[in-house]
Short mmCIF file of C-alpha atoms in Angstrom, two decimals:
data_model
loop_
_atom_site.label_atom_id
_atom_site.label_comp_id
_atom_site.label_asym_id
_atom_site.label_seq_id
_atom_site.Cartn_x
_atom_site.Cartn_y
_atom_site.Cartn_z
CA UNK A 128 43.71 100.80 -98.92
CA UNK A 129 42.40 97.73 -97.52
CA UNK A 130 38.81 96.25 -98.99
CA UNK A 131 35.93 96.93 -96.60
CA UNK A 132 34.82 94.29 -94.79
CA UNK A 133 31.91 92.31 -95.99
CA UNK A 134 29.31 93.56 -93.67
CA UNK A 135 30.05 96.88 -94.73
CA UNK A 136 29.33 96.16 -98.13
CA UNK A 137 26.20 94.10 -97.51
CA UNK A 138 25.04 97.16 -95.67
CA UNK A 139 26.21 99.43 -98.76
CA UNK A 140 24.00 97.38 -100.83
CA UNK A 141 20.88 97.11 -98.65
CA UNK A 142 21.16 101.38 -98.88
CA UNK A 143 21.94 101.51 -102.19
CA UNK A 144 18.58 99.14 -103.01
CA UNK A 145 16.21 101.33 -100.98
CA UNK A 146 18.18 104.50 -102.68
CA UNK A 147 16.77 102.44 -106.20
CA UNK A 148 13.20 101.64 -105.27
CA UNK A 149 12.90 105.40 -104.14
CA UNK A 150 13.81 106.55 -107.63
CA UNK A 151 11.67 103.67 -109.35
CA UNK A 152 9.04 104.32 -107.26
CA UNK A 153 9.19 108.17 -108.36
CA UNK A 154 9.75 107.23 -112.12
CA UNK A 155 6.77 104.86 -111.93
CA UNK A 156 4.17 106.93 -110.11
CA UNK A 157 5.49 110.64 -110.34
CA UNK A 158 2.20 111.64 -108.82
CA UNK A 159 3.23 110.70 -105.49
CA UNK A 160 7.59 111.26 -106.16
CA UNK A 161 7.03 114.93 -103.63
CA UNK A 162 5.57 112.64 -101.03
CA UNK A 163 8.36 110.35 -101.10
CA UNK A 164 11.39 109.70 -98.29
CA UNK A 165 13.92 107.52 -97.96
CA UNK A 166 16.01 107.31 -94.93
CA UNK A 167 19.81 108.16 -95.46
CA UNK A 168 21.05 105.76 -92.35
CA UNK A 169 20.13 102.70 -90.30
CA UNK A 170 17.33 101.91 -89.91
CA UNK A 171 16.85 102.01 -93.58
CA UNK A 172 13.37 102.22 -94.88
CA UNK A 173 10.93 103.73 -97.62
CA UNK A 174 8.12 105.99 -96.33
CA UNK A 175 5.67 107.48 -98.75
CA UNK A 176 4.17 110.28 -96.28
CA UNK A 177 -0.03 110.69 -96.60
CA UNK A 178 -0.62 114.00 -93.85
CA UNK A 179 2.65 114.66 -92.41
CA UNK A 180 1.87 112.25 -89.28
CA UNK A 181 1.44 109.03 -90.93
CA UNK A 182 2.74 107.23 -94.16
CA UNK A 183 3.01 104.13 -95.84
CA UNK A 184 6.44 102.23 -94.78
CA UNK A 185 8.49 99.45 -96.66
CA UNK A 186 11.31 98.34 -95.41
CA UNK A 187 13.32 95.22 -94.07
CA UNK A 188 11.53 92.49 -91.15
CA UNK A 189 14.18 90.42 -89.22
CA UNK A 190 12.35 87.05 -88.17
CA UNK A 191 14.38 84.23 -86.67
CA UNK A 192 15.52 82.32 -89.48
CA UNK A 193 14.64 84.92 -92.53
CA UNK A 194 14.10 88.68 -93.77
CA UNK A 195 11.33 89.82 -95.39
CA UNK A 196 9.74 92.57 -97.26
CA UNK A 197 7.07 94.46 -94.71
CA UNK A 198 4.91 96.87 -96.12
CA UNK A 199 2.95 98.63 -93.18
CA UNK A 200 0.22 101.06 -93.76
CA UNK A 201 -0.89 103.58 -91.17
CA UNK A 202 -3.00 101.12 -89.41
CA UNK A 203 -0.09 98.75 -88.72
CA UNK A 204 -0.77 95.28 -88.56
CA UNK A 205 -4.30 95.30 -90.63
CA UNK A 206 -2.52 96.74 -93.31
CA UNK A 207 0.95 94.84 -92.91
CA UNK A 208 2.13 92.39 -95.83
CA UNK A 209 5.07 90.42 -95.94
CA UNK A 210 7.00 89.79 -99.64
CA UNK A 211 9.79 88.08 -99.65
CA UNK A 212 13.52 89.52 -100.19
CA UNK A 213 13.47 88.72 -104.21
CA UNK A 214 10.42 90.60 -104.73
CA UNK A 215 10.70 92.53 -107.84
CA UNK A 216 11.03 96.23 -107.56
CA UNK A 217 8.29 96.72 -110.12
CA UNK A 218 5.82 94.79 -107.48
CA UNK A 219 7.37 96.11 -104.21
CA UNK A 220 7.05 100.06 -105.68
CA UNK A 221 3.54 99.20 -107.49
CA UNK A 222 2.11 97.05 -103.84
CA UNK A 223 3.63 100.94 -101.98
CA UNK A 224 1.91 103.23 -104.42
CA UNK A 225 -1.42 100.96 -104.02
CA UNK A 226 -1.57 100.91 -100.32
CA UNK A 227 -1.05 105.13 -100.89
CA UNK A 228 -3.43 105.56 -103.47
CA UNK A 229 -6.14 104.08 -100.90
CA UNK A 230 -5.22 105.64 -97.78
CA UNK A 231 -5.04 109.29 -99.87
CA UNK A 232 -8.31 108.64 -101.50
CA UNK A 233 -10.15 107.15 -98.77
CA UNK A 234 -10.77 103.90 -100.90
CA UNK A 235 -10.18 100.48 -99.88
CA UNK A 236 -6.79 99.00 -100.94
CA UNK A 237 -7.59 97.64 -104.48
CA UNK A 238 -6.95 93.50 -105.91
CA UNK A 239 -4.50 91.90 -105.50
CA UNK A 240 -2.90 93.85 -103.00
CA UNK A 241 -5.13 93.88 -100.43
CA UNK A 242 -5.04 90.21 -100.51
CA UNK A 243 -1.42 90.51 -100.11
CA UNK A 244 -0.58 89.55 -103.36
CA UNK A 245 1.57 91.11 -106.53
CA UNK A 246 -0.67 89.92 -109.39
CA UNK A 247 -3.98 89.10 -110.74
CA UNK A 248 -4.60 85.54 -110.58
CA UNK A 249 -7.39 82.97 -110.64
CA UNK A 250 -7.27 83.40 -106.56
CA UNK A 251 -7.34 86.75 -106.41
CA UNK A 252 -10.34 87.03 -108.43
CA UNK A 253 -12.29 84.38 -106.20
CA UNK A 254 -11.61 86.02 -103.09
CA UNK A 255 -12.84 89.74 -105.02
CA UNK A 256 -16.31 87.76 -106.16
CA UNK A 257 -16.57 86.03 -102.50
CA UNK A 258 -16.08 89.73 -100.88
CA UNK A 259 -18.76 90.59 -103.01
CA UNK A 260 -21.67 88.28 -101.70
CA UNK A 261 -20.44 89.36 -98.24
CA UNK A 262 -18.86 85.96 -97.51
CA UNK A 263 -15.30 86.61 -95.44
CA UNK A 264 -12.42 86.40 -96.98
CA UNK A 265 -9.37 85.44 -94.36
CA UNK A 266 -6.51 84.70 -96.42
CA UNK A 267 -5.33 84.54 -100.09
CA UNK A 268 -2.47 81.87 -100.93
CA UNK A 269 -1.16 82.12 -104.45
CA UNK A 270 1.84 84.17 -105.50
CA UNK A 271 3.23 85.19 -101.79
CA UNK A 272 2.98 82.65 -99.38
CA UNK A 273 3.27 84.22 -96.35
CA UNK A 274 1.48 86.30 -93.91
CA UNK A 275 1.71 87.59 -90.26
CA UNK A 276 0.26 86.31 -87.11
CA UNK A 277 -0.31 87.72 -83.33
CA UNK A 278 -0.13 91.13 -82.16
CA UNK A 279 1.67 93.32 -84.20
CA UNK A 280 4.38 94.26 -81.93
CA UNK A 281 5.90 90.73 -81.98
CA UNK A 282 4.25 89.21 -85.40
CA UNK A 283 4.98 85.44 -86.34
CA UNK A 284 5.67 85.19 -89.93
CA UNK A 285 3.50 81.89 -91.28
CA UNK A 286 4.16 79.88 -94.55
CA UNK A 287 1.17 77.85 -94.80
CA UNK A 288 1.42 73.84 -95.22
CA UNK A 289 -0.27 73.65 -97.58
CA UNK A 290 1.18 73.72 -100.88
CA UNK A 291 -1.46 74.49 -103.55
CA UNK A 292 -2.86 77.80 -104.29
CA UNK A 293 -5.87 78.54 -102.10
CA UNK A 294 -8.55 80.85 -100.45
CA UNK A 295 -9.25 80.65 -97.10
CA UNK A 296 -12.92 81.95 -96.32
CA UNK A 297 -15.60 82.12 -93.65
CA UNK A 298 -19.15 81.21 -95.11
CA UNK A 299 -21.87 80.96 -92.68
CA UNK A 300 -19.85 80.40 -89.57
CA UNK A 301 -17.98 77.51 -91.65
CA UNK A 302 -14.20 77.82 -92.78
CA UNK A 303 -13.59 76.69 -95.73
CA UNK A 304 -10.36 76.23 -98.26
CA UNK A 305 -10.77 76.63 -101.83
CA UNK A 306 -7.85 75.68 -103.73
CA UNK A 307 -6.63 75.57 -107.16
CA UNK A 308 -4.48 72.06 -107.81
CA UNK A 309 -2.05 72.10 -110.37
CA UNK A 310 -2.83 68.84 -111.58
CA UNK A 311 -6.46 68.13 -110.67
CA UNK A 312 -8.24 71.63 -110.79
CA UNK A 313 -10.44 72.88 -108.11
CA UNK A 314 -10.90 71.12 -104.59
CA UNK A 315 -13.22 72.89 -101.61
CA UNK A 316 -12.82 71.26 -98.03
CA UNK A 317 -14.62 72.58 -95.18
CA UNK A 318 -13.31 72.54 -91.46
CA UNK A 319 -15.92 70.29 -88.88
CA UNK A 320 -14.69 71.95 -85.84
CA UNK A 321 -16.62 68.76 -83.80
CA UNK A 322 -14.53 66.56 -84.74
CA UNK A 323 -11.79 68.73 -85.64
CA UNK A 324 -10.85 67.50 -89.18
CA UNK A 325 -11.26 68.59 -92.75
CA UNK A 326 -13.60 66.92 -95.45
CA UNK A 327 -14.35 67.38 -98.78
CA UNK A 328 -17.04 69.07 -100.63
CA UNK A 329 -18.30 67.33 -103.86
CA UNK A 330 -17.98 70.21 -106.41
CA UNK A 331 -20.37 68.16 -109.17
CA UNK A 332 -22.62 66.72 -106.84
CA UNK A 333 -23.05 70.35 -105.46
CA UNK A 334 -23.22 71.69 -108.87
CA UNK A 335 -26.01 68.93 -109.93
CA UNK A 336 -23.37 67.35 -112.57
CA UNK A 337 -22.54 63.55 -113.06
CA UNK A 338 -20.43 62.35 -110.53
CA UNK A 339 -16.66 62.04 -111.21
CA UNK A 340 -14.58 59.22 -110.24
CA UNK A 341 -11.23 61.38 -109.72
CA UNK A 342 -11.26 64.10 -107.26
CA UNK A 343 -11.38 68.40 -108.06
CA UNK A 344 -12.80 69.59 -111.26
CA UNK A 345 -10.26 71.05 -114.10
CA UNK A 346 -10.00 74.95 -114.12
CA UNK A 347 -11.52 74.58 -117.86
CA UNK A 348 -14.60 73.13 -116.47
CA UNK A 349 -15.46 75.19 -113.45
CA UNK A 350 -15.25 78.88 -113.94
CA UNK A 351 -14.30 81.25 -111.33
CA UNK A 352 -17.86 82.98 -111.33
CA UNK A 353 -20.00 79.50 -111.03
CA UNK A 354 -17.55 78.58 -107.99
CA UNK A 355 -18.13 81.69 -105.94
CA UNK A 356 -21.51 81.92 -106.45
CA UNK A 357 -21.77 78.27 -105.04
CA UNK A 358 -19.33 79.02 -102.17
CA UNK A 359 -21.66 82.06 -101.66
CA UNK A 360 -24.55 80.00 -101.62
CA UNK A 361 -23.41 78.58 -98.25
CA UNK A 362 -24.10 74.76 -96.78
CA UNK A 363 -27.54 74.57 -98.17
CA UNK A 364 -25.81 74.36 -101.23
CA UNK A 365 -23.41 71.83 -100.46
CA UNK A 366 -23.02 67.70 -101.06
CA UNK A 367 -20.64 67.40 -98.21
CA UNK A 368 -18.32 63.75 -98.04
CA UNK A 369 -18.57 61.25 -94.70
CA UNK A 370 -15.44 62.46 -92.60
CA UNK A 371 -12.82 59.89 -93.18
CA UNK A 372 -12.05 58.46 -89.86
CA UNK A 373 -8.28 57.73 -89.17
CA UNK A 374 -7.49 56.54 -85.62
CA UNK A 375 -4.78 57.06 -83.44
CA UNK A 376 -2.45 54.71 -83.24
CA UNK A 377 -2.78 52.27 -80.80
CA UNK A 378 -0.78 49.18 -79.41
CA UNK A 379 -2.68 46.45 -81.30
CA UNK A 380 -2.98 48.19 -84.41
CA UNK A 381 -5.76 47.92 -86.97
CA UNK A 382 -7.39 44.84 -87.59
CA UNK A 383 -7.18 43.40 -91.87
CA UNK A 384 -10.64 44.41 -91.79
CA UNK A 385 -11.21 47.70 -89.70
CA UNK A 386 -7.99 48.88 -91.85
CA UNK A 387 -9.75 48.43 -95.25
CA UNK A 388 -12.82 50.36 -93.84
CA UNK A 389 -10.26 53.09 -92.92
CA UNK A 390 -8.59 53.35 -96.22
CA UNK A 391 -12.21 52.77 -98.01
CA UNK A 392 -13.44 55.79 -95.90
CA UNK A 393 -10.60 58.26 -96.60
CA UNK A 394 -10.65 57.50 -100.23
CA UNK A 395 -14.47 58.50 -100.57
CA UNK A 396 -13.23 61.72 -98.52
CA UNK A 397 -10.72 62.71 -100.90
CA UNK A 398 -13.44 62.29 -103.79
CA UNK A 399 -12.90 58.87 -104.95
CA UNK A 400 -16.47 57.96 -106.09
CA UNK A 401 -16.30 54.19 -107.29
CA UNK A 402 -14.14 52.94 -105.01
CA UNK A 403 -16.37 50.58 -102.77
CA UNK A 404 -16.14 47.31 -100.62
CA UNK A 405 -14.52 44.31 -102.38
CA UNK A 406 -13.80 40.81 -101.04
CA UNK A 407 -11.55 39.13 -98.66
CA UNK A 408 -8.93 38.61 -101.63
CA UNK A 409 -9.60 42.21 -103.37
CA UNK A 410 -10.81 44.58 -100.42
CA UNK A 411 -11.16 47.43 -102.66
CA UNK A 412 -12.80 47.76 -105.78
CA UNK A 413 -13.76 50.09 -108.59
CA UNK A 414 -14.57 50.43 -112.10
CA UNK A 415 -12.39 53.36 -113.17
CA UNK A 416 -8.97 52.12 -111.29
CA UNK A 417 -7.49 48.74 -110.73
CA UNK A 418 -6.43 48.70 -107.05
CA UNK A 419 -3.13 46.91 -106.23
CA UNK A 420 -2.03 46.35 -102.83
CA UNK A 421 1.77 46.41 -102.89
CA UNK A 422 3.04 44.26 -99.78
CA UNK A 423 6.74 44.12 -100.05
CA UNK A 424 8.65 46.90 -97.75
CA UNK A 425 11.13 47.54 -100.89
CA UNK A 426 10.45 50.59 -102.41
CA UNK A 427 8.71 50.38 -105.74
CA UNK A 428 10.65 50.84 -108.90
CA UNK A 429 9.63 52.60 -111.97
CA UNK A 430 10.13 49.44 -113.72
CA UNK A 431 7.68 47.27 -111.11
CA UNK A 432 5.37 50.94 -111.38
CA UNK A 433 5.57 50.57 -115.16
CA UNK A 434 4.64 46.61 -114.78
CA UNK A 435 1.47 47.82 -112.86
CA UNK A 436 0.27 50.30 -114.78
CA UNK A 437 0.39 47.62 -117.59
CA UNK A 438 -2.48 45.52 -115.60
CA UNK A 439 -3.96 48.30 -115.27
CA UNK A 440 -4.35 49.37 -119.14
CA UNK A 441 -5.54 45.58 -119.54
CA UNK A 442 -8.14 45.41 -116.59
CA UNK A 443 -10.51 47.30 -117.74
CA UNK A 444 -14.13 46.00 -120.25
CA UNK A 445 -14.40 48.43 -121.87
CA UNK A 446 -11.90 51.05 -121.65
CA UNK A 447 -8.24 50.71 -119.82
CA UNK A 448 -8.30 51.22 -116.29
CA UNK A 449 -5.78 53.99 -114.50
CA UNK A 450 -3.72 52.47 -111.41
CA UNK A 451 -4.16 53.01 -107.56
CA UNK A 452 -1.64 51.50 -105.37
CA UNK A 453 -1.89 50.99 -101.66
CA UNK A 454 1.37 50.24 -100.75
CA UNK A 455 3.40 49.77 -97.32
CA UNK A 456 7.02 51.09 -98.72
CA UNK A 457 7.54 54.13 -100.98
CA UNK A 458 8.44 55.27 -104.15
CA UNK A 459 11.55 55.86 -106.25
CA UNK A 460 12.21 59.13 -107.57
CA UNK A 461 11.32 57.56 -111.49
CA UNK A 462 8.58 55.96 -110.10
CA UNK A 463 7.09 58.68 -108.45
CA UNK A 464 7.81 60.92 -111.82
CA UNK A 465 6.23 58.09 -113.97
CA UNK A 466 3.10 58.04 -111.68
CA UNK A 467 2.71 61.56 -112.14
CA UNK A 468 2.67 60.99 -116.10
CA UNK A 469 1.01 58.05 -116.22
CA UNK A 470 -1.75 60.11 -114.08
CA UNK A 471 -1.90 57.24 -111.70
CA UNK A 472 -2.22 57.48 -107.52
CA UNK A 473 0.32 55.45 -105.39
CA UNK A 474 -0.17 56.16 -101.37
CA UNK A 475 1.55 54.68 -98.91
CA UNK A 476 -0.51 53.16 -95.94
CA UNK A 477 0.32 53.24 -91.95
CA UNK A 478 -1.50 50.06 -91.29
CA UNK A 479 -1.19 50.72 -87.50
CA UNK A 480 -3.45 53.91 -87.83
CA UNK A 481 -4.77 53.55 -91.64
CA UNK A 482 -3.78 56.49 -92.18
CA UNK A 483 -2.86 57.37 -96.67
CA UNK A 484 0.14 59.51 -97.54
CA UNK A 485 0.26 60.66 -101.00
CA UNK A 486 3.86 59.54 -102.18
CA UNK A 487 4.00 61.58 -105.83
CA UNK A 488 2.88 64.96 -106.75
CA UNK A 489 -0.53 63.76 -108.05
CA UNK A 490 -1.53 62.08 -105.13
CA UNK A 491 -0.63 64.19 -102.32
CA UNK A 492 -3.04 66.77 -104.14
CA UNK A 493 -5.97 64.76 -102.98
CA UNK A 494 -4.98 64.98 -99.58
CA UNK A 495 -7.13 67.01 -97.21
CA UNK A 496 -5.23 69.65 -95.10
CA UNK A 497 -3.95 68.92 -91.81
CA UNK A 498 -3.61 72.12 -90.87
CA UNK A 499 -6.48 73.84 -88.99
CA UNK A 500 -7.82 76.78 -89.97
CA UNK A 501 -6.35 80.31 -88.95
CA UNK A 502 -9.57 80.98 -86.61
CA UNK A 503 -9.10 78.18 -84.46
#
């Protein structure tokens, strides 16, 4: 007997999955098992019926380049999420018998899942309080990363740019994006469609707290409640940061000094709050970093990283100062992982436009989004 070919067992297995998540579905949440079909031949899906018209539907999205999960409730593409294929069957069957329990009971879908996400999270809990005060809640980034856009007959799937968690919310006729760093806590930056760029709100200034000289504020420091009653609060509430101007580039390129004044204003942007005008010989100055301006095109080196860091440690009065590095080359792999440790900032400047790239973990977190918001 010859072996099937491997399409046929690919397709074998896709059945035999669905076949699964209709049992553990059942097992899980007998209450609904009577209610429950899954389709015996292609196209293979799970439908939990609701009135013998309509149903809940999970079952497999082709998009150009992937497959996905796509839950659909009854009301198609408001109630359409999109998990990806390793999704485990406890979250798929759990995110089906949620999007049921609603539509049977008349009650909105409950957190996280109507944010499109598996599990509880820091996120998911901002966007519930947010909802709350009434503010508008578009999109929740933390566990699934993707979502649908356009009409739901020919949907676009989207994986957002931006790589921390976030929130994505409409206060006052003002987008804004809440997100949750890894490394540097909470950061809030609010669209200005006039100019159409993103700048930063200052969390402590907002929150009438001393000013820090490191952009976002730790998750220990900033609960979840204080933040979304001050997104709530709307712009009244709000210390809003100058709009960093970065030009386009142009033939003649940035003078020495409109460049500094470039770089200057981005910094305060991102939440730098002591970095200020220096001197022909140091342009940039500040009392909580030493500044270096790394010239040579070679790529920095852990070792040269290390070097700096060194000064750095010795500049300071008082108490050692942590590094920033403007620099026009990049950074090795152990220098970028040392700069992380070391919890220094090393961006790399275009000195036609001015424009800073973050060129290790830390730094591109301080980066606004340059992305525009899903409304525009």
């Amino acid at each position: 007997m010859p072996f099937p070919p491997g399409d046929m067992l690919a397709a074998f297995g896709t059945y035999m999955r669905f076949q699964g998540l209709g049992q553990a579905l059942a097992e899980r949440h007998p209450e609904i098992a009577h209610r429950i079909e899954v389709a015996e031949t292609a196209p293979l899906y799970l439908k939990v019926d609701l009135d013998g018209k309509r149903g809940v539907l999970l079952s497999h999205v082709r998009f150009p380049y992937t497959i996905m999960w796509g839950l659909t409730g009854p009301d198609l593409a408001a109630d359409t999420s999109v998990l990806p294929l390793e999704t485990r069957e406890e979250a798929l069957v759990d995110a089906v018998h949620a999007h049921v329990t609603a539509h049977l009971t008349g009650t909105p879908v409950p957190s996280p899942w109507r944010w499109h996400e598996n599990e509880h999270s820091d996120l998911t809990e901002l966007a519930d309080l947010l909802d709350a005060q009434g503010v508008v809640v578009r999109r929740v980034t933390a566990g699934n990363r993707y979502s649908l856009r356009g009409p739901y007959y020919a949907p676009e799937l989207v994986s957002p740019s931006h790589p921390a968690p976030h929130v994505d919310a409409a206060v006052d006729g003002h987008e804004v994006r809440i997100s949750l760093k890894p490394r540097l806590g909470w950061m809030v930056d609010l669209w200005c469609p006039e100019v159409d760029l993103w700048t930063r709100i200052d969390l402590n200034g907002s929150l009438g707290r001393p000013l820090s000289p490191v952009p976002g504020v730790s998750r220990a420091a900033l609960s979840v409640e204080d933040l979304a009653e001050l997104i709530g609060d709307g712009p009244r509430a709000w210390e809003i940061e100058d709009v960093g101007d970065v030009r386009d580039e142009s033939a003649d390129g940035l003078g020495y000094q409109d460049l500094f004044l470039t770089v200057l204003g981005q910094l305060g942007t991102f939440g730098f709050t002591d970095v200020h005008e220096g001197d022909a010989e140091d342009p940039l100055r500040s009392e909580h970093f030493h500044i270096v301006l790394h010239r040579p095109e070679k790529d920095l080196s852990a070792p040269a990283l290390k070097a700096l860091n060194g000064e750095a440690a010795a500049a300071g009065d008082d108490v050692p100062k942590r590094l920033m590095v403007i620099a026009r080359s990049g950074l090795s792999k152990p220098a970028a992982a040392f700069a992380d440790q070391a919890k220094a900032f090393v961006f790399q400047l275009d000195e036609r436009t001015g424009r800073l790239t973050g060129l290790h973990a830390r730094a591109r977190e301080v980066l606004l989004p340059r992305d525009k918001p899903d409304c525009q």
